[in-house]
Amino acid sequence: MVCLIGRWVNYRPQPDAVPNLRRRARSYKEIRMSAHFDIAAIGNAIVDVIAPAGEAFLAEHALTKGSMMLIDEGRARALYAKMAPGIETSGGSAGNTVAGVASLGGRAAYIGKVADDQLGEVFAHDMRAIGAAFETAPLKGGAATGRCLVNVTPDGQRTMCTFLGAATELAAADVAPAVIEGAAIVYLEGYLFDPPEARRAFAKAAGLARASGRMIALSLSDSFVVERHRKGLLEFIETEVDLLFANEAEICALFETSDFEAAAAAVRGRCRIAALTRSERGSVAVTKTEAHAVPAEPVDAVIDTTGAGDQYAAGFMFGLARGRPLADCARLGSLAAAEVISHYGPRPQVALADLAAARRLTPA
Amino acid sequence: MVCLIGRWVNYRPQPDAVPNLRRRARSYKEIRMSAHFDIAAIGNAIVDVIAPAGEAFLAEHALTKGSMMLIDEGRARALYAKMAPGIETSGGSAGNTVAGVASLGGRAAYIGKVADDQLGEVFAHDMRAIGAAFETAPLKGGAATGRCLVNVTPDGQRTMCTFLGAATELAAADVAPAVIEGAAIVYLEGYLFDPPEARRAFAKAAGLARASGRMIALSLSDSFVVERHRKGLLEFIETEVDLLFANEAEICALFETSDFEAAAAAVRGRCRIAALTRSERGSVAVTKTEAHAVPAEPVDAVIDTTGAGDQYAAGFMFGLARGRPLADCARLGSLAAAEVISHYGPRPQVALADLAAARRLTPA
């Protein structure tokens, strides 16, 4: 176990085109002492509709297993009509991560757009009920709260079709500077690259984070997102991102290779830390000079992998925000992911803080 | 095992005040041959919001564990704001029973009132997705879809607070004669005794069922419902009900005793069959002359008892509608109840037909 934090203390961002907007990057200790939140996350606020499905269902509806596809309202209605009975639960990648951080005992804030409707109320309730700060004003008189139709096959894999709805209206004005500037790590989901307005919010958050010396974390979200926005994502990673999350398919898509080792080698040095997840093969956290492989946490049965990556990010970032060595961050990620794949739904059903304590992984 | 069906074949209802409205009660075989549905159920259409809660939460909000309390919208909002994050899922007692019958491979129809809103859409989707007929027109411009706030304590017990919303607007006009007259068993939930308009729908359904020689089943629903409507329920049971479902608390409340054996003795002969459930002590099906005790189906861990009684009724009625002996009906009920208490949510997550087949309990 090598502690990366010591290195990060001395980390100074490279100057960019607008150096005057940047303050000196703070030391880790400075960041931690000055942060109201461990994590502030920005994402597409989405309610999940989760139902079991057979392989034939995916084939019939031309869905690629394990992926996320954007659909419009008409397609969402048609697909929903064909789905099995399900449960509804607050989701959204970064929202799930915030729930995980809160479950670990962390202080988290969320920025995302729901509508002024029943599912929007559910989303806001769940966010506040876990103790997360969520003050984004709901959209009135526009699209409905976004929803993600999640079809879970018997192997536990989830295939997602998302109608973004109100989430696309997340605007730069929704990015509250106090939230961004008050967080040790600012976490952005790659899905935000899809809606143009949200992308502006994304850019504003990154700018504020950089200017206030906060750490910027990014999740690649989905290999199709990477295909759609490869150039923009690469540029953003190289210029702004301190901590990158990607699964095997995503990192391979980013570097247009089918060889994980090649992709992992390619990402090293492009950002401070890359945390790469490999399902049952665990994860590897790499920096320019180090690599820490951590095995997956064993589970009795994989029921539904929805939220696995989100919870991994929650565990990893909570560890990092609290000064744990990188390998422990990865272990916290694995622990959180294992909990969420052992039941339906993308958020923890038990207090992750208790699981972490049992493993002596509780950060200070 | 004694087959009750033989006796029921010869069952003729007593004449009532309006004998001209009644046709001759059909034989069991006649009923079965002429029925489009095994079960037609009428109930309060409700979406459940299910969340874990501690014992202290119940005490703080003056909730009686295991009961159902009616609350208004204001109280629902206030209570929801205090609840833990949860999942939303279609519920409603009779709706859950219909889902269970469909999961067993039965043909089922449902009558109940949702609003023209997101949760109403979810309810209707889930009903149709399981293959049940559900044609009740949604309420427009009125109250929102009813919801039940279900707080699940660590012992798996559920405590429910229901805001009926649109469900109270279920009217006699919503009771489609073709549905009632086309079902082998017409199932009514005792909760319908609460909203005055729904009670008229209830009376109409009972009248239609009786007039067309259908079997009438009733669930007592909740001991507080029994306290509120004891006289009306007793009268209805004695004059109209063929098959009564009650748990220990409910049957004891009905006969104002704390002695289950006394209550079970009191109900015998007041209706054709009474199926009395006793949680982990199993159930007993009694008629005037017979009693069949069946043990509870063992489960690894009781997670959430929401829907246990509803699924018991589903198994029992499906067995009865398909001509199984009473003890097998009770076994089917236990099997269905065991599945639903082993996870969060009031409806089956696996095909009950498969579980029944594995036990050789599959009706023809």
XYZ file of C-alpha atoms in Angstrom:
728
model
C 0.000 0.000 0.000
C 1.407 3.308 -1.065
C -0.172 6.490 0.114
C -0.888 8.769 -2.796
C -2.123 11.560 -0.661
C 1.389 12.629 0.154
C 2.014 13.143 -3.518
C -1.245 14.884 -4.041
C -0.393 17.363 -1.303
C 2.348 18.600 -3.566
C 0.244 18.467 -6.686
C -0.095 21.733 -8.528
C -2.233 21.983 -11.632
C -0.667 23.043 -14.882
C -1.487 26.585 -15.908
C -4.245 26.791 -18.472
C -5.486 29.450 -20.870
C -7.015 31.567 -18.113
C -4.480 31.353 -15.315
C -5.867 34.405 -13.594
C -9.083 32.567 -12.791
C -7.122 29.965 -10.927
C -6.065 30.116 -7.386
C -3.132 28.060 -6.249
C -4.253 24.443 -5.787
C -4.674 23.777 -2.113
C -2.871 21.075 -0.235
C -4.871 17.979 0.684
C -5.043 19.092 4.266
C -6.154 22.560 3.281
C -8.874 21.103 1.077
C -10.107 18.807 3.776
C -10.106 21.443 6.481
C -11.950 23.926 4.306
C -14.529 21.541 2.789
C -18.141 21.432 3.903
C -18.671 18.361 1.744
C -16.549 15.337 1.005
C -18.152 15.142 -2.425
C -20.286 17.438 -4.555
C -21.707 15.615 -7.545
C -23.430 16.841 -10.676
C -25.446 14.513 -12.833
C -28.593 13.687 -14.729
C -31.295 13.353 -12.082
C -33.162 10.214 -13.015
C -35.690 7.835 -11.491
C -35.029 4.203 -12.339
C -37.742 1.765 -13.355
C -36.176 -1.633 -12.757
C -37.665 -4.874 -14.035
C -36.424 -8.357 -14.876
C -36.096 -9.261 -18.561
C -35.027 -12.235 -20.629
C -32.250 -12.207 -23.211
C -34.916 -12.417 -25.911
C -36.379 -9.116 -24.722
C -33.053 -7.361 -25.330
C -32.773 -8.887 -28.802
C -36.359 -8.011 -29.688
C -35.828 -4.368 -28.772
C -32.301 -4.140 -30.257
C -30.718 -3.331 -26.896
C -27.008 -3.855 -26.256
C -26.589 -5.623 -22.937
C -24.828 -3.572 -20.279
C -25.114 -0.309 -22.184
C -27.113 2.890 -21.743
C -29.119 4.168 -24.687
C -30.820 7.553 -24.865
C -34.447 7.385 -25.978
C -37.172 9.956 -26.501
C -40.467 10.039 -24.655
C -42.343 8.096 -27.334
C -39.841 5.261 -27.344
C -39.829 5.309 -23.545
C -43.586 4.847 -23.455
C -43.496 2.055 -26.020
C -40.673 0.221 -24.270
C -42.206 0.645 -20.816
C -45.447 -0.864 -22.104
C -43.515 -4.037 -22.983
C -41.537 -4.295 -19.748
C -42.289 -6.611 -16.854
C -43.693 -5.156 -13.617
C -40.965 -3.392 -11.717
C -39.992 -1.096 -8.924
C -39.298 2.608 -9.097
C -36.351 4.033 -7.240
C -34.225 7.150 -7.342
C -31.223 6.677 -9.577
C -28.951 8.701 -11.808
C -25.300 7.770 -11.783
C -23.928 10.663 -9.707
C -27.065 10.620 -7.525
C -26.349 6.994 -6.687
C -22.774 7.901 -5.862
C -23.949 10.641 -3.512
C -26.224 8.093 -1.805
C -23.235 5.797 -1.403
C -21.049 8.531 0.089
C -23.824 9.406 2.547
C -24.261 5.733 3.432
C -20.538 5.581 4.212
C -20.987 8.465 6.614
C -19.719 11.161 4.277
C -21.075 14.648 3.667
C -22.374 14.950 0.134
C -24.157 17.446 -2.083
C -25.977 16.868 -5.352
C -26.836 19.125 -8.273
C -29.282 17.852 -10.888
C -32.641 18.719 -12.453
C -35.944 16.994 -11.764
C -39.415 18.234 -12.693
C -42.091 19.486 -10.365
C -43.914 16.121 -10.460
C -44.367 12.935 -8.419
C -41.168 11.251 -9.540
C -39.283 14.504 -8.966
C -40.618 14.566 -5.418
C -39.474 10.997 -4.921
C -36.001 11.861 -6.164
C -35.712 14.924 -3.927
C -37.077 13.053 -0.930
C -34.609 10.218 -1.298
C -31.699 12.603 -1.706
C -32.589 14.558 1.418
C -33.570 11.450 3.383
C -30.016 10.161 3.088
C -28.741 13.456 4.426
C -27.392 14.850 1.163
C -27.738 18.523 0.292
C -29.958 18.941 -2.774
C -31.156 22.439 -3.569
C -31.502 22.481 -7.366
C -34.867 24.082 -8.170
C -37.244 21.658 -9.930
C -38.292 22.416 -13.515
C -41.831 23.794 -13.790
C -44.076 23.486 -16.813
C -41.550 21.575 -18.893
C -40.605 17.961 -19.427
C -41.318 15.324 -16.789
C -38.659 13.978 -14.446
C -36.222 11.856 -16.395
C -36.411 8.115 -16.103
C -34.253 5.182 -16.905
C -35.838 1.915 -17.956
C -33.534 -0.746 -16.539
C -33.954 -4.275 -17.820
C -32.128 -6.778 -15.647
C -31.286 -10.124 -17.251
C -30.947 -13.337 -15.206
C -27.142 -12.916 -15.189
C -27.608 -9.707 -13.169
C -26.508 -7.439 -16.043
C -28.511 -4.268 -16.506
C -29.360 -2.668 -19.829
C -30.573 0.890 -19.626
C -32.734 3.102 -21.820
C -32.918 6.664 -20.568
C -35.462 9.357 -21.289
C -33.643 12.397 -19.900
C -36.723 14.613 -19.541
C -36.152 17.494 -17.127
C -32.513 16.468 -16.595
C -31.589 18.041 -19.932
C -32.606 21.428 -18.533
C -29.854 21.460 -15.951
C -28.263 24.824 -16.624
C -25.102 26.607 -15.623
C -27.230 28.769 -13.321
C -28.060 25.639 -11.319
C -24.416 25.119 -10.424
C -24.210 26.828 -7.043
C -20.655 28.121 -6.492
C -20.849 27.601 -2.729
C -21.528 23.887 -3.218
C -18.671 23.360 -5.665
C -16.208 25.478 -3.730
C -17.145 23.744 -0.499
C -16.421 20.179 -1.596
C -13.172 18.243 -1.292
C -13.922 16.425 -4.551
C -16.226 17.615 -7.337
C -17.614 14.609 -9.194
C -18.992 14.875 -12.707
C -20.725 12.090 -14.602
C -19.809 11.585 -18.234
C -23.504 11.285 -19.093
C -23.619 15.087 -18.748
C -21.748 15.320 -22.055
C -25.005 14.386 -23.815
C -27.398 17.276 -23.088
C -25.840 20.516 -24.472
C -27.177 22.677 -21.643
C -25.921 20.249 -18.990
C -22.519 20.304 -20.637
C -22.338 24.017 -19.950
C -23.207 23.337 -16.323
C -20.467 20.729 -16.328
C -17.937 23.245 -17.679
C -18.936 25.823 -15.099
C -18.556 23.320 -12.264
C -15.151 22.283 -13.532
C -14.066 25.907 -13.785
C -15.251 26.718 -10.277
C -13.615 23.612 -8.882
C -10.340 24.359 -10.571
C -10.422 27.999 -9.541
C -10.985 27.073 -5.928
C -8.363 24.340 -5.918
C -10.829 21.466 -5.573
C -10.154 18.020 -6.937
C -12.105 17.151 -10.094
C -13.329 13.591 -10.617
C -15.015 12.283 -13.750
C -16.804 9.048 -14.560
C -16.834 7.945 -18.199
C -20.324 6.510 -17.526
C -20.799 4.299 -20.582
C -18.815 3.132 -23.601
C -21.370 4.652 -25.997
C -20.979 7.991 -24.222
C -17.248 7.646 -24.863
C -17.889 6.865 -28.540
C -20.134 9.920 -28.867
C -17.751 12.330 -27.111
C -14.272 10.789 -27.288
C -12.433 13.908 -28.352
C -14.150 16.202 -25.870
C -13.702 13.729 -23.045
C -10.000 13.176 -23.775
C -9.399 16.897 -23.879
C -11.274 17.405 -20.627
C -9.427 14.550 -18.925
C -6.031 15.871 -19.943
C -6.691 19.448 -18.959
C -9.020 19.229 -15.972
C -9.451 15.801 -14.446
C -7.576 14.681 -11.336
C -9.409 11.400 -10.815
C -10.953 9.326 -13.587
C -13.381 6.409 -13.167
C -13.929 3.967 -16.010
C -14.811 0.349 -16.460
C -13.004 -1.923 -18.869
C -15.286 -1.240 -21.837
C -15.144 2.495 -21.289
C -11.382 2.871 -20.959
C -10.919 0.616 -23.984
C -13.420 2.726 -25.948
C -11.585 5.887 -24.939
C -8.305 4.652 -26.382
C -9.884 2.666 -29.215
C -8.359 -0.610 -28.209
C -9.685 -3.986 -27.138
C -6.674 -4.533 -24.880
C -7.314 -3.456 -21.289
C -3.620 -3.376 -20.396
C -2.928 -1.089 -23.351
C -5.779 1.207 -22.314
C -4.597 1.249 -18.713
C -1.103 2.127 -19.892
C -2.464 4.868 -22.141
C -4.370 6.616 -19.369
C -1.426 6.792 -16.976
C -0.167 10.300 -16.669
C -3.113 11.839 -18.502
C -4.748 12.459 -15.157
C -3.519 12.164 -11.599
C -5.356 8.936 -10.751
C -7.393 6.531 -12.871
C -9.574 3.972 -11.080
C -10.438 1.223 -13.544
C -13.077 -1.378 -12.677
C -13.238 -4.865 -14.160
C -16.376 -6.445 -12.708
C -15.542 -9.757 -11.023
C -11.838 -9.203 -11.741
C -11.734 -6.313 -9.307
C -10.208 -2.936 -9.995
C -6.906 -1.249 -10.524
C -5.969 2.270 -9.463
C -3.143 3.704 -11.534
C -1.079 6.861 -11.422
C 1.842 7.826 -13.590
C 4.187 5.797 -11.442
C 2.048 3.354 -9.466
C -0.580 0.654 -9.894
C -2.700 -0.956 -7.175
C -4.816 -3.954 -8.123
C -7.586 -4.857 -5.682
C -9.808 -7.943 -6.014
C -13.587 -7.757 -6.218
C -15.465 -8.280 -2.975
C -17.124 -11.706 -3.110
C -20.942 -11.828 -3.145
C -23.313 -14.770 -2.708
C -25.259 -13.988 -5.853
C -25.234 -11.140 -8.328
C -28.856 -9.986 -8.551
C -28.651 -6.629 -10.330
C -25.470 -4.803 -11.318
C -27.258 -1.433 -11.592
C -25.219 1.114 -9.655
C -22.084 -1.016 -9.265
C -19.800 1.570 -10.862
C -21.557 4.388 -9.029
C -21.004 2.752 -5.671
C -17.403 1.928 -6.493
C -16.858 5.629 -7.156
C -18.595 6.475 -3.865
C -16.308 4.221 -1.837
C -13.184 5.288 -3.667
C -13.834 9.014 -3.374
C -14.940 8.820 0.241
C -11.668 7.101 1.054
C -9.684 9.673 -0.910
C -11.513 12.625 0.609
C -10.717 11.232 4.043
C -7.049 10.683 3.329
C -6.890 6.897 2.878
C -4.170 5.300 0.744
C -5.192 4.466 -2.832
C -5.457 0.710 -2.323
C -7.852 1.289 0.579
C -9.875 3.640 -1.591
C -10.218 0.828 -4.132
C -11.189 -1.599 -1.353
C -13.882 0.778 -0.147
C -15.109 0.975 -3.724
C -15.268 -2.805 -4.043
C -17.102 -3.105 -0.743
C -19.756 -0.587 -1.753
C -20.171 -2.155 -5.209
C -20.577 -5.641 -3.728
C -23.425 -4.474 -1.512
C -25.367 -2.898 -4.350
C -25.116 -5.805 -6.809
C -26.536 -8.223 -4.259
C -30.039 -6.712 -4.507
C -32.320 -4.894 -6.963
C -31.759 -1.148 -7.068
C -28.790 1.176 -7.556
C -28.355 2.468 -4.006
C -27.221 0.804 -0.779
C -29.876 -0.929 1.326
C -27.686 -1.192 4.418
C -25.372 1.355 6.006
C -22.100 1.080 4.102
C -20.415 2.708 7.111
C -21.122 -0.489 9.092
C -19.643 -2.699 6.371
C -16.565 -0.477 6.170
C -16.152 -0.519 9.939
C -16.317 -4.322 9.975
C -13.417 -4.353 7.508
C -11.529 -1.673 9.416
C -11.717 0.530 6.363
C -13.496 3.384 8.103
C -11.800 6.647 7.219
C -11.371 9.237 9.933
C -57.120 -33.913 2.974
C -60.820 -33.493 2.395
C -62.064 -31.982 -0.800
C -64.489 -29.205 -0.074
C -65.356 -28.596 -3.657
C -67.756 -31.533 -3.689
C -69.728 -29.855 -0.967
C -69.588 -26.515 -2.601
C -71.056 -27.989 -5.775
C -74.251 -28.483 -3.821
C -74.074 -25.120 -2.110
C -77.101 -22.911 -2.647
C -77.160 -19.443 -1.168
C -79.933 -18.460 1.203
C -82.580 -16.229 -0.326
C -82.153 -12.568 0.559
C -84.377 -9.507 0.453
C -84.331 -9.266 -3.335
C -84.613 -12.886 -4.456
C -85.671 -11.928 -7.947
C -82.243 -10.483 -8.619
C -80.663 -13.816 -7.902
C -80.147 -16.611 -10.278
C -79.672 -20.103 -8.994
C -76.100 -20.513 -7.679
C -74.098 -22.440 -10.211
C -72.256 -25.644 -9.497
C -68.489 -25.422 -9.148
C -68.018 -27.016 -12.534
C -70.493 -24.636 -14.127
C -68.672 -21.688 -12.577
C -65.312 -22.893 -13.746
C -66.422 -23.652 -17.265
C -68.150 -20.303 -17.659
C -65.476 -18.097 -16.060
C -63.143 -15.890 -18.083
C -61.197 -15.121 -14.919
C -60.163 -17.210 -11.957
C -60.345 -14.108 -9.790
C -61.790 -10.615 -10.164
C -60.645 -8.354 -7.360
C -61.780 -4.919 -6.246
C -59.662 -2.780 -4.010
C -58.036 0.514 -3.179
C -55.478 1.079 -5.923
C -52.371 2.199 -4.108
C -48.682 2.688 -4.815
C -46.455 1.645 -1.927
C -43.498 3.675 -0.740
C -41.419 1.178 1.214
C -38.549 2.175 3.472
C -36.730 0.712 6.451
C -37.464 2.237 9.864
C -36.384 1.720 13.446
C -38.719 0.963 16.343
C -38.097 4.501 17.603
C -39.536 5.900 14.374
C -42.830 4.105 15.004
C -42.962 5.378 18.571
C -42.105 8.927 17.551
C -44.931 9.014 15.017
C -47.434 7.115 17.215
C -47.724 4.232 14.755
C -49.013 0.818 15.821
C -46.692 -1.830 14.436
C -48.296 -4.123 11.878
C -51.381 -1.950 11.420
C -52.703 0.260 8.625
C -53.674 3.818 9.488
C -55.520 6.180 7.159
C -53.905 9.586 6.867
C -54.706 12.739 4.922
C -52.440 14.342 2.348
C -50.881 16.772 4.820
C -49.948 14.023 7.238
C -48.687 11.917 4.334
C -46.366 14.718 3.247
C -45.093 15.284 6.765
C -44.504 11.590 7.411
C -42.868 11.008 4.019
C -40.455 13.856 4.731
C -39.267 11.965 7.815
C -38.977 8.550 6.179
C -35.773 6.904 5.006
C -35.095 6.628 1.261
C -37.212 3.889 -0.238
C -38.578 2.220 -3.297
C -41.908 2.788 -4.978
C -43.907 -0.179 -6.171
C -47.486 -0.942 -7.090
C -49.424 -2.198 -4.114
C -52.941 -2.203 -2.743
C -54.091 -5.354 -1.018
C -56.351 -6.774 -3.731
C -53.961 -5.532 -6.425
C -51.193 -7.561 -4.806
C -53.471 -10.584 -4.719
C -54.215 -10.208 -8.430
C -50.458 -10.057 -9.094
C -50.057 -13.269 -7.096
C -52.820 -15.054 -9.004
C -51.231 -13.992 -12.306
C -47.822 -15.165 -11.097
C -49.356 -18.556 -10.333
C -50.572 -18.744 -13.912
C -54.139 -17.694 -13.197
C -56.375 -15.322 -15.131
C -57.156 -12.264 -13.062
C -58.941 -8.933 -13.365
C -58.680 -5.865 -11.179
C -60.993 -2.952 -10.497
C -59.634 0.067 -8.632
C -59.118 3.817 -9.059
C -55.837 5.556 -9.754
C -55.335 9.145 -10.915
C -54.161 10.301 -14.307
C -50.606 10.875 -12.984
C -47.162 9.230 -12.933
C -47.868 6.867 -10.063
C -51.199 5.961 -11.643
C -49.360 5.061 -14.832
C -46.970 2.904 -12.856
C -49.865 1.092 -11.192
C -51.666 0.473 -14.493
C -48.452 -0.622 -16.199
C -47.629 -3.150 -13.512
C -51.141 -4.565 -13.532
C -51.146 -5.057 -17.284
C -47.540 -6.229 -17.395
C -48.455 -9.218 -15.253
C -51.238 -10.052 -17.655
C -54.142 -8.921 -15.491
C -57.135 -7.144 -16.981
C -57.369 -3.585 -15.627
C -59.755 -1.229 -17.384
C -60.918 1.145 -14.641
C -60.728 4.688 -16.043
C -58.189 6.862 -14.178
C -59.475 9.880 -12.235
C -58.832 13.198 -13.991
C -58.459 16.549 -12.291
C -58.976 15.179 -8.798
C -56.808 13.726 -6.064
C -53.465 12.104 -6.857
C -52.977 8.348 -6.972
C -53.230 6.925 -3.485
C -50.094 5.897 -1.714
C -49.182 3.828 1.258
C -46.157 4.761 3.329
C -44.776 1.433 4.500
C -42.219 1.502 7.284
C -40.453 -1.821 7.630
C -38.801 -2.521 10.995
C -35.771 -4.799 11.331
C -38.056 -7.692 12.386
C -39.643 -7.567 8.909
C -42.973 -6.218 10.222
C -44.586 -3.509 8.127
C -46.520 -0.567 9.483
C -48.628 1.248 6.947
C -50.000 4.777 6.663
C -52.277 5.208 3.681
C -53.330 8.348 1.878
C -56.180 6.990 -0.256
C -56.218 9.822 -2.813
C -57.949 8.836 -6.039
C -58.834 5.395 -4.627
C -61.695 6.946 -2.643
C -63.340 7.908 -5.932
C -63.911 4.327 -6.990
C -67.614 4.379 -7.805
C -70.299 1.834 -8.477
C -70.112 2.824 -12.147
C -66.527 1.508 -12.218
C -67.698 -2.009 -11.373
C -67.982 -3.561 -14.815
C -70.647 -6.301 -14.746
C -68.861 -8.381 -17.384
C -65.762 -8.598 -15.184
C -67.651 -9.639 -12.064
C -69.930 -12.060 -13.873
C -66.966 -13.583 -15.693
C -64.913 -14.533 -12.629
C -64.985 -17.798 -10.678
C -64.275 -15.894 -7.461
C -64.974 -12.221 -6.782
C -62.527 -10.934 -4.168
C -63.232 -7.825 -2.128
C -60.807 -6.200 0.276
C -62.121 -5.037 3.638
C -60.269 -1.745 3.204
C -63.080 -0.789 0.786
C -65.354 -0.352 3.815
C -63.537 2.909 4.555
C -64.322 5.185 1.577
C -68.149 5.623 1.363
C -68.198 5.692 -2.440
C -66.043 2.577 -2.672
C -68.409 0.828 -0.297
C -71.190 1.328 -2.813
C -68.959 -0.177 -5.499
C -68.319 -3.062 -3.111
C -72.077 -3.600 -2.624
C -72.682 -3.531 -6.352
C -69.959 -6.087 -6.984
C -71.338 -8.356 -4.293
C -74.832 -8.052 -5.753
C -73.645 -8.845 -9.266
C -71.575 -11.763 -8.052
C -74.455 -13.191 -6.086
C -76.911 -12.682 -8.924
C -74.627 -14.516 -11.331
C -73.839 -17.323 -8.923
C -70.201 -16.362 -8.414
C -68.299 -17.094 -5.240
C -67.685 -14.054 -3.023
C -64.451 -13.791 -1.062
C -63.611 -11.095 1.464
C -60.425 -10.135 3.271
C -60.797 -8.397 6.631
C -57.639 -6.415 5.722
C -56.691 -4.962 9.119
C -57.832 -5.172 12.721
C -58.506 -1.431 12.839
C -60.738 -1.784 9.768
C -62.617 -4.458 11.714
C -62.922 -2.132 14.729
C -64.278 0.648 12.534
C -66.798 -1.508 10.661
C -67.437 -4.567 12.837
C -71.214 -4.571 12.543
C -71.292 -3.963 8.801
C -68.602 -6.569 8.163
C -70.332 -9.223 10.278
C -73.611 -8.624 8.506
C -71.930 -8.807 5.122
C -70.053 -11.984 6.042
C -73.191 -13.734 7.227
C -75.330 -12.765 4.268
C -72.936 -12.665 1.334
C -69.491 -14.111 1.938
C -68.517 -17.616 0.825
C -64.818 -17.372 1.642
C -63.333 -15.186 4.364
C -59.647 -14.320 4.840
C -58.423 -12.987 8.166
C -55.271 -13.055 10.219
C -55.275 -13.770 13.925
C -55.623 -10.132 15.025
C -58.446 -9.509 12.578
C -60.572 -12.551 13.392
C -60.080 -11.865 17.111
C -61.115 -8.228 16.583
C -64.200 -9.352 14.688
C -65.423 -11.468 17.577
C -64.025 -9.215 20.291
C -61.892 -11.873 21.856
C -58.182 -12.357 22.479
C -58.550 -16.129 22.087
C -57.835 -17.323 18.546
C -59.521 -20.688 19.089
C -62.672 -18.963 20.282
C -62.641 -16.667 17.262
C -62.055 -19.581 14.889
C -64.956 -21.431 16.492
C -67.175 -18.353 16.221
C -66.611 -17.909 12.496
C -67.437 -21.505 11.589
C -70.743 -21.701 9.829
C -71.062 -17.935 9.374
C -69.558 -18.337 5.929
C -68.725 -21.351 3.810
C -64.960 -21.266 4.336
C -62.747 -19.167 6.581
C -59.001 -19.154 5.901
C -57.237 -17.860 9.011
C -53.550 -17.003 8.907
C -51.236 -17.002 11.908
C -47.870 -15.780 10.605
C -45.120 -18.284 11.449
C -47.713 -20.649 12.949
C -49.207 -21.281 9.534
C -52.888 -21.175 8.699
C -56.107 -23.009 9.283
C -58.976 -23.367 6.830
C -62.279 -24.028 8.577
C -65.785 -24.835 7.437
C -68.794 -25.661 9.555
C -67.669 -29.252 9.824
C -63.972 -29.343 8.962
C -60.635 -27.781 9.881
C -57.352 -28.073 8.000
C -54.238 -26.721 9.669
C -51.249 -26.155 7.380
C -47.786 -25.071 8.589
C -46.060 -21.944 7.362
C -43.570 -22.388 4.548
C -40.068 -21.952 5.994
C -38.021 -18.966 4.784
C -34.346 -18.149 5.281
C -35.015 -14.665 6.562
C -38.114 -12.525 6.865
C -37.214 -9.234 5.154
C -40.560 -7.482 4.717
C -43.979 -8.929 5.542
C -45.789 -6.448 3.267
C -48.184 -8.426 1.100
C -47.992 -11.694 3.048
C -51.753 -11.897 3.599
C -52.434 -10.753 0.045
C -50.269 -13.502 -1.413
C -51.769 -16.104 0.891
C -55.192 -15.151 -0.473
C -53.830 -15.374 -4.025
C -52.548 -18.912 -3.550
C -55.624 -20.052 -1.679
C -58.112 -18.678 -4.201
C -56.154 -19.859 -7.209
C -56.216 -23.358 -5.760
C -59.924 -23.121 -5.026
C -60.790 -21.708 -8.447
C -58.931 -24.633 -10.011
C -60.637 -27.262 -7.913
C -57.895 -28.180 -5.427
C -58.774 -29.577 -1.997
C -58.825 -27.024 0.835
C -55.565 -28.141 2.442
C -53.780 -27.701 -0.893
C -55.323 -24.265 -1.216
C -53.812 -23.370 2.146
C -50.452 -24.807 1.059
C -50.506 -22.698 -2.106
C -51.264 -19.707 0.092
C -48.322 -20.452 2.393
C -46.006 -20.913 -0.575
C -46.960 -17.569 -2.106
C -46.705 -15.770 1.244
C -43.252 -17.223 1.910
C -41.934 -15.884 -1.395
C -43.139 -12.347 -0.763
C -41.824 -11.994 2.796
C -38.324 -12.964 1.716
C -37.783 -9.654 -0.118
C -38.862 -5.994 -0.060
C -42.136 -5.343 -1.860
C -45.666 -6.768 -1.756
C -45.684 -8.707 -5.022
C -43.859 -11.844 -6.167
C -40.404 -11.417 -7.702
C -40.278 -14.918 -9.154
C -42.936 -16.916 -10.999
C -45.051 -18.508 -8.273
C -46.174 -21.048 -10.888
C -42.627 -22.478 -10.856
C -42.590 -22.734 -7.054
C -45.985 -24.431 -7.100
C -44.876 -26.861 -9.807
C -41.796 -27.788 -7.777
C -44.137 -28.712 -4.892
C -46.556 -30.521 -7.171
C -49.234 -28.076 -6.155
C -49.976 -26.868 -9.656
C -53.701 -26.811 -10.223
C -55.047 -27.913 -13.579
